[in-house]
Amino acid sequence: MSDERRALPSVSSLLETDGVRALCDRAPRTLVVDAIRLTIDAARSAPSTAPSGGEAWSAAVASALDRLSQPSLRPVINGTGVVLHTNLGRAPLPQAAIDAVARVAAGFTNLEYDVEQGARGSRYTHCAALLRELTGAEDALVVNNCAAALVLVLNTLADQRGAIVSRGELVEIGGSFRIPEIMGKSGARLVEVGTTNRTNVEDYRRAIDADTGIVAKVHRSNFAVSGFVAEASAADLGTLALERGIPFLHDLGSGLLLALEAFGLSGEPTAREAVTAAGKNGVVTMSGDKLLGGPQAGIILGSRATLDRIRTNPLTRSYRVDKLTLAALEATLALYRDPPRALREIPALAQLTCDATDLRTRAERIQASLGSSRVAVVDSEASVGGGAFPTARIPSVALAIAGDAGAIESKLRAGDPPLIARVADGRVVVDLRAIFPREDTAVVAALRGALA
Ligand SMILES: *Cc1c(COP(=O)(O)O)cnc(C)c1O
């Protein structure tokens, strides 16, 4: 046994020191004991960094206790340049939505109570009028997320029946979410048509038979195909479905409510365009926390008759939306009544449409306060993320940090708040596009720490 290891204090001896005993006043004793154990274990596995002296030991235990006491879910700074980053929680909420959540969270609400009638109401009424107004749909239903929306539509309209989908759209959306598997679980029987690169409306027409429950189109959210390709348009499929008297599902994924062409983002249909194209038999599904910029939710748009059937499907109960989500979604949707305001106040839209020169000014300011020759302001390319505009590259500005990329990246990640950066061409890059101006001081502090 080495000298360092023999010198390690015991749990009970540390518990008796003044510094550690003081920690028991601000945290449960069991948690302090856990922190002591972690500190001793760390000292055993890295003897050269072991604390020396009573004060160093209590400081080390205090910082272990801080780590153990912090919430599991906490804010991070998004320096990745991916605005709607699924791993980082997708869309940050607008202030109006945060205020709305705070208003309903602390007390009772009319979630399922009709105040005018003095009778039982439905939670599903709350965002419906706004969604109708903003998309032109006859009716709207909000559930837990878009995957749930998809399952509910398929289960309600095509259980034990055929769901016709193009082979080019049997996609994986993200971790463990594959369209063919979801369809299988919904009870619909997958009927594949066309080929990976080409499917036309005739392929769907030929596949329709007495057993067909639905024709489905899935948005290519996270990839693009090019070359010898063809697909049936949503409008053609909507018309076909109407002709044959069957429903048509367009899983849009990202819920774009405002055209962003003026900002160089084109090729993605707005929800209103999708609703129009889908036609009278159409159902459109989309997420609340992608381009829409609100809370996690699944939005189903369609005719009143179809949505009534979905509302009364017992499965809908297991995917129901909660009041905090409805509050946040309603407030976010309300911002869209004034499009310039939506672009300003919905963080995802503000970040996507912000001018790169503004980002450069901020990057230069950060660089100046660091005063380090290891930090450079560089051109960068950001992306939308969140299953929309998969090929769009948005001009952006970043701070590139010279030095051991692995070590710098992990130091930034270990900070409070953690700064999540990108490593590109062997160097750490902190992209400004998804960093809020209010976080710039924290970025300076994080970079200063990482450079030390
Ligand atoms: C993202 C996405 C989904 C899943 O949406 P969630 O809200 O994450 O459940 C489904 N379909 C498409 C096309 C998507 O892009």
PDB file of C-alpha atoms in Angstrom, residues 248-377:
ATOM      1  CA  PHE A 248     -55.042  10.713 -45.801  1.00  0.00           C
ATOM      2  CA  LEU A 249     -52.440  11.277 -43.075  1.00  0.00           C
ATOM      3  CA  HIS A 250     -49.617  13.747 -43.616  1.00  0.00           C
ATOM      4  CA  ASP A 251     -47.076  13.446 -40.795  1.00  0.00           C
ATOM      5  CA  LEU A 252     -45.404  16.795 -41.079  1.00  0.00           C
ATOM      6  CA  GLY A 253     -43.181  16.462 -38.014  1.00  0.00           C
ATOM      7  CA  SER A 254     -42.006  20.016 -37.697  1.00  0.00           C
ATOM      8  CA  GLY A 255     -44.801  22.499 -37.164  1.00  0.00           C
ATOM      9  CA  LEU A 256     -43.918  25.482 -39.263  1.00  0.00           C
ATOM     10  CA  LEU A 257     -46.547  28.195 -38.807  1.00  0.00           C
ATOM     11  CA  LEU A 258     -44.731  31.036 -40.564  1.00  0.00           C
ATOM     12  CA  ALA A 259     -42.932  30.853 -43.908  1.00  0.00           C
ATOM     13  CA  LEU A 260     -39.203  31.467 -43.354  1.00  0.00           C
ATOM     14  CA  GLU A 261     -38.238  31.889 -47.013  1.00  0.00           C
ATOM     15  CA  ALA A 262     -37.204  35.498 -46.436  1.00  0.00           C
ATOM     16  CA  PHE A 263     -34.507  34.124 -44.126  1.00  0.00           C
ATOM     17  CA  GLY A 264     -33.153  31.631 -46.609  1.00  0.00           C
ATOM     18  CA  LEU A 265     -35.105  28.676 -45.239  1.00  0.00           C
ATOM     19  CA  SER A 266     -37.290  27.209 -47.946  1.00  0.00           C
ATOM     20  CA  GLY A 267     -38.739  23.881 -49.011  1.00  0.00           C
ATOM     21  CA  GLU A 268     -40.674  23.116 -45.845  1.00  0.00           C
ATOM     22  CA  PRO A 269     -44.496  23.450 -46.060  1.00  0.00           C
ATOM     23  CA  THR A 270     -46.279  25.542 -43.455  1.00  0.00           C
ATOM     24  CA  ALA A 271     -48.994  23.832 -41.457  1.00  0.00           C
ATOM     25  CA  ARG A 272     -51.604  25.898 -43.316  1.00  0.00           C
ATOM     26  CA  GLU A 273     -50.246  24.752 -46.694  1.00  0.00           C
ATOM     27  CA  ALA A 274     -50.215  21.139 -45.491  1.00  0.00           C
ATOM     28  CA  VAL A 275     -53.803  21.380 -44.234  1.00  0.00           C
ATOM     29  CA  THR A 276     -54.972  22.848 -47.551  1.00  0.00           C
ATOM     30  CA  ALA A 277     -53.099  20.223 -49.584  1.00  0.00           C
ATOM     31  CA  ALA A 278     -54.362  17.340 -47.446  1.00  0.00           C
ATOM     32  CA  GLY A 279     -57.935  18.226 -48.331  1.00  0.00           C
ATOM     33  CA  LYS A 280     -61.223  17.275 -46.722  1.00  0.00           C
ATOM     34  CA  ASN A 281     -60.148  13.736 -45.793  1.00  0.00           C
ATOM     35  CA  GLY A 282     -56.749  14.877 -44.628  1.00  0.00           C
ATOM     36  CA  VAL A 283     -55.192  14.695 -41.172  1.00  0.00           C
ATOM     37  CA  VAL A 284     -51.947  16.554 -40.460  1.00  0.00           C
ATOM     38  CA  THR A 285     -49.700  15.795 -37.465  1.00  0.00           C
ATOM     39  CA  MET A 286     -46.866  17.929 -36.118  1.00  0.00           C
ATOM     40  CA  SER A 287     -44.727  18.607 -33.045  1.00  0.00           C
ATOM     41  CA  GLY A 288     -45.073  21.511 -30.640  1.00  0.00           C
ATOM     42  CA  ASP A 289     -41.387  21.831 -29.764  1.00  0.00           C
ATOM     43  CA  LYS A 290     -39.739  21.823 -33.172  1.00  0.00           C
ATOM     44  CA  LEU A 291     -40.122  24.796 -35.524  1.00  0.00           C
ATOM     45  CA  LEU A 292     -43.324  25.849 -33.815  1.00  0.00           C
ATOM     46  CA  GLY A 293     -41.077  26.847 -30.921  1.00  0.00           C
ATOM     47  CA  GLY A 294     -43.329  25.803 -28.044  1.00  0.00           C
ATOM     48  CA  PRO A 295     -43.530  22.947 -25.528  1.00  0.00           C
ATOM     49  CA  GLN A 296     -43.355  19.247 -26.347  1.00  0.00           C
ATOM     50  CA  ALA A 297     -46.733  18.347 -27.798  1.00  0.00           C
ATOM     51  CA  GLY A 298     -48.325  16.525 -30.688  1.00  0.00           C
ATOM     52  CA  ILE A 299     -50.844  18.455 -32.752  1.00  0.00           C
ATOM     53  CA  ILE A 300     -53.477  16.727 -34.889  1.00  0.00           C
ATOM     54  CA  LEU A 301     -55.318  18.816 -37.488  1.00  0.00           C
ATOM     55  CA  GLY A 302     -58.292  17.558 -39.478  1.00  0.00           C
ATOM     56  CA  SER A 303     -62.038  17.477 -39.905  1.00  0.00           C
ATOM     57  CA  ARG A 304     -64.326  17.626 -36.910  1.00  0.00           C
ATOM     58  CA  ALA A 305     -65.731  14.156 -37.642  1.00  0.00           C
ATOM     59  CA  THR A 306     -62.265  12.589 -37.784  1.00  0.00           C
ATOM     60  CA  LEU A 307     -61.045  14.342 -34.660  1.00  0.00           C
ATOM     61  CA  ASP A 308     -64.194  13.363 -32.780  1.00  0.00           C
ATOM     62  CA  ARG A 309     -63.321   9.746 -33.510  1.00  0.00           C
ATOM     63  CA  ILE A 310     -59.756  10.267 -32.248  1.00  0.00           C
ATOM     64  CA  ARG A 311     -60.972  12.077 -29.120  1.00  0.00           C
ATOM     65  CA  THR A 312     -63.182   9.139 -28.183  1.00  0.00           C
ATOM     66  CA  ASN A 313     -60.533   6.470 -28.843  1.00  0.00           C
ATOM     67  CA  PRO A 314     -59.667   5.060 -25.379  1.00  0.00           C
ATOM     68  CA  LEU A 315     -55.986   5.107 -26.363  1.00  0.00           C
ATOM     69  CA  THR A 316     -56.104   8.909 -26.526  1.00  0.00           C
ATOM     70  CA  ARG A 317     -56.344   8.964 -22.742  1.00  0.00           C
ATOM     71  CA  SER A 318     -52.868   7.433 -22.430  1.00  0.00           C
ATOM     72  CA  TYR A 319     -51.314  10.161 -24.555  1.00  0.00           C
ATOM     73  CA  ARG A 320     -53.159  13.071 -23.071  1.00  0.00           C
ATOM     74  CA  VAL A 321     -51.540  16.455 -22.735  1.00  0.00           C
ATOM     75  CA  ASP A 322     -51.068  18.135 -19.363  1.00  0.00           C
ATOM     76  CA  LYS A 323     -52.142  21.598 -18.269  1.00  0.00           C
ATOM     77  CA  LEU A 324     -48.625  23.099 -18.187  1.00  0.00           C
ATOM     78  CA  THR A 325     -48.113  22.100 -21.808  1.00  0.00           C
ATOM     79  CA  LEU A 326     -51.479  23.519 -22.828  1.00  0.00           C
ATOM     80  CA  ALA A 327     -50.681  26.796 -21.075  1.00  0.00           C
ATOM     81  CA  ALA A 328     -47.297  27.073 -22.801  1.00  0.00           C
ATOM     82  CA  LEU A 329     -48.666  26.044 -26.178  1.00  0.00           C
ATOM     83  CA  GLU A 330     -51.594  28.447 -26.055  1.00  0.00           C
ATOM     84  CA  ALA A 331     -49.309  31.375 -25.211  1.00  0.00           C
ATOM     85  CA  THR A 332     -46.844  30.410 -27.940  1.00  0.00           C
ATOM     86  CA  LEU A 333     -49.598  30.051 -30.534  1.00  0.00           C
ATOM     87  CA  ALA A 334     -51.068  33.433 -29.562  1.00  0.00           C
ATOM     88  CA  LEU A 335     -47.769  35.102 -30.523  1.00  0.00           C
ATOM     89  CA  TYR A 336     -48.277  33.937 -34.109  1.00  0.00           C
ATOM     90  CA  ARG A 337     -51.249  36.268 -34.493  1.00  0.00           C
ATOM     91  CA  ASP A 338     -48.628  38.981 -34.897  1.00  0.00           C
ATOM     92  CA  PRO A 339     -45.917  37.423 -37.118  1.00  0.00           C
ATOM     93  CA  PRO A 340     -43.173  40.043 -36.500  1.00  0.00           C
ATOM     94  CA  ARG A 341     -43.742  39.537 -32.790  1.00  0.00           C
ATOM     95  CA  ALA A 342     -43.543  35.753 -33.198  1.00  0.00           C
ATOM     96  CA  LEU A 343     -40.191  36.131 -34.971  1.00  0.00           C
ATOM     97  CA  ARG A 344     -38.909  38.350 -32.165  1.00  0.00           C
ATOM     98  CA  GLU A 345     -40.267  36.546 -29.148  1.00  0.00           C
ATOM     99  CA  ILE A 346     -40.212  32.845 -30.011  1.00  0.00           C
ATOM    100  CA  PRO A 347     -36.597  31.944 -29.221  1.00  0.00           C
ATOM    101  CA  ALA A 348     -36.257  29.235 -31.879  1.00  0.00           C
ATOM    102  CA  LEU A 349     -37.433  31.632 -34.604  1.00  0.00           C
ATOM    103  CA  ALA A 350     -35.387  34.544 -33.249  1.00  0.00           C
ATOM    104  CA  GLN A 351     -32.246  32.402 -33.204  1.00  0.00           C
ATOM    105  CA  LEU A 352     -32.854  30.973 -36.669  1.00  0.00           C
ATOM    106  CA  THR A 353     -33.476  34.355 -38.258  1.00  0.00           C
ATOM    107  CA  CYS A 354     -30.946  36.493 -36.373  1.00  0.00           C
ATOM    108  CA  ASP A 355     -28.463  38.290 -38.623  1.00  0.00           C
ATOM    109  CA  ALA A 356     -24.937  36.856 -38.582  1.00  0.00           C
ATOM    110  CA  THR A 357     -23.465  40.354 -38.174  1.00  0.00           C
ATOM    111  CA  ASP A 358     -25.145  40.564 -34.751  1.00  0.00           C
ATOM    112  CA  LEU A 359     -23.538  37.272 -33.818  1.00  0.00           C
ATOM    113  CA  ARG A 360     -20.157  38.576 -34.978  1.00  0.00           C
ATOM    114  CA  THR A 361     -20.448  41.674 -32.791  1.00  0.00           C
ATOM    115  CA  ARG A 362     -21.162  39.488 -29.766  1.00  0.00           C
ATOM    116  CA  ALA A 363     -18.367  37.048 -30.596  1.00  0.00           C
ATOM    117  CA  GLU A 364     -15.882  39.911 -30.896  1.00  0.00           C
ATOM    118  CA  ARG A 365     -17.008  41.310 -27.570  1.00  0.00           C
ATOM    119  CA  ILE A 366     -16.530  37.921 -25.913  1.00  0.00           C
ATOM    120  CA  GLN A 367     -13.119  37.565 -27.520  1.00  0.00           C
ATOM    121  CA  ALA A 368     -12.101  41.042 -26.345  1.00  0.00           C
ATOM    122  CA  SER A 369     -13.071  40.349 -22.747  1.00  0.00           C
ATOM    123  CA  LEU A 370     -11.069  37.117 -22.807  1.00  0.00           C
ATOM    124  CA  GLY A 371      -8.017  38.807 -24.291  1.00  0.00           C
ATOM    125  CA  SER A 372      -6.492  35.454 -25.205  1.00  0.00           C
ATOM    126  CA  SER A 373      -4.622  34.774 -28.423  1.00  0.00           C
ATOM    127  CA  ARG A 374      -5.996  31.237 -28.268  1.00  0.00           C
ATOM    128  CA  VAL A 375      -9.541  32.415 -29.027  1.00  0.00           C
ATOM    129  CA  ALA A 376     -10.456  33.356 -32.606  1.00  0.00           C
ATOM    130  CA  VAL A 377     -13.707  34.610 -34.125  1.00  0.00           C
TER     131      VAL A 377
END
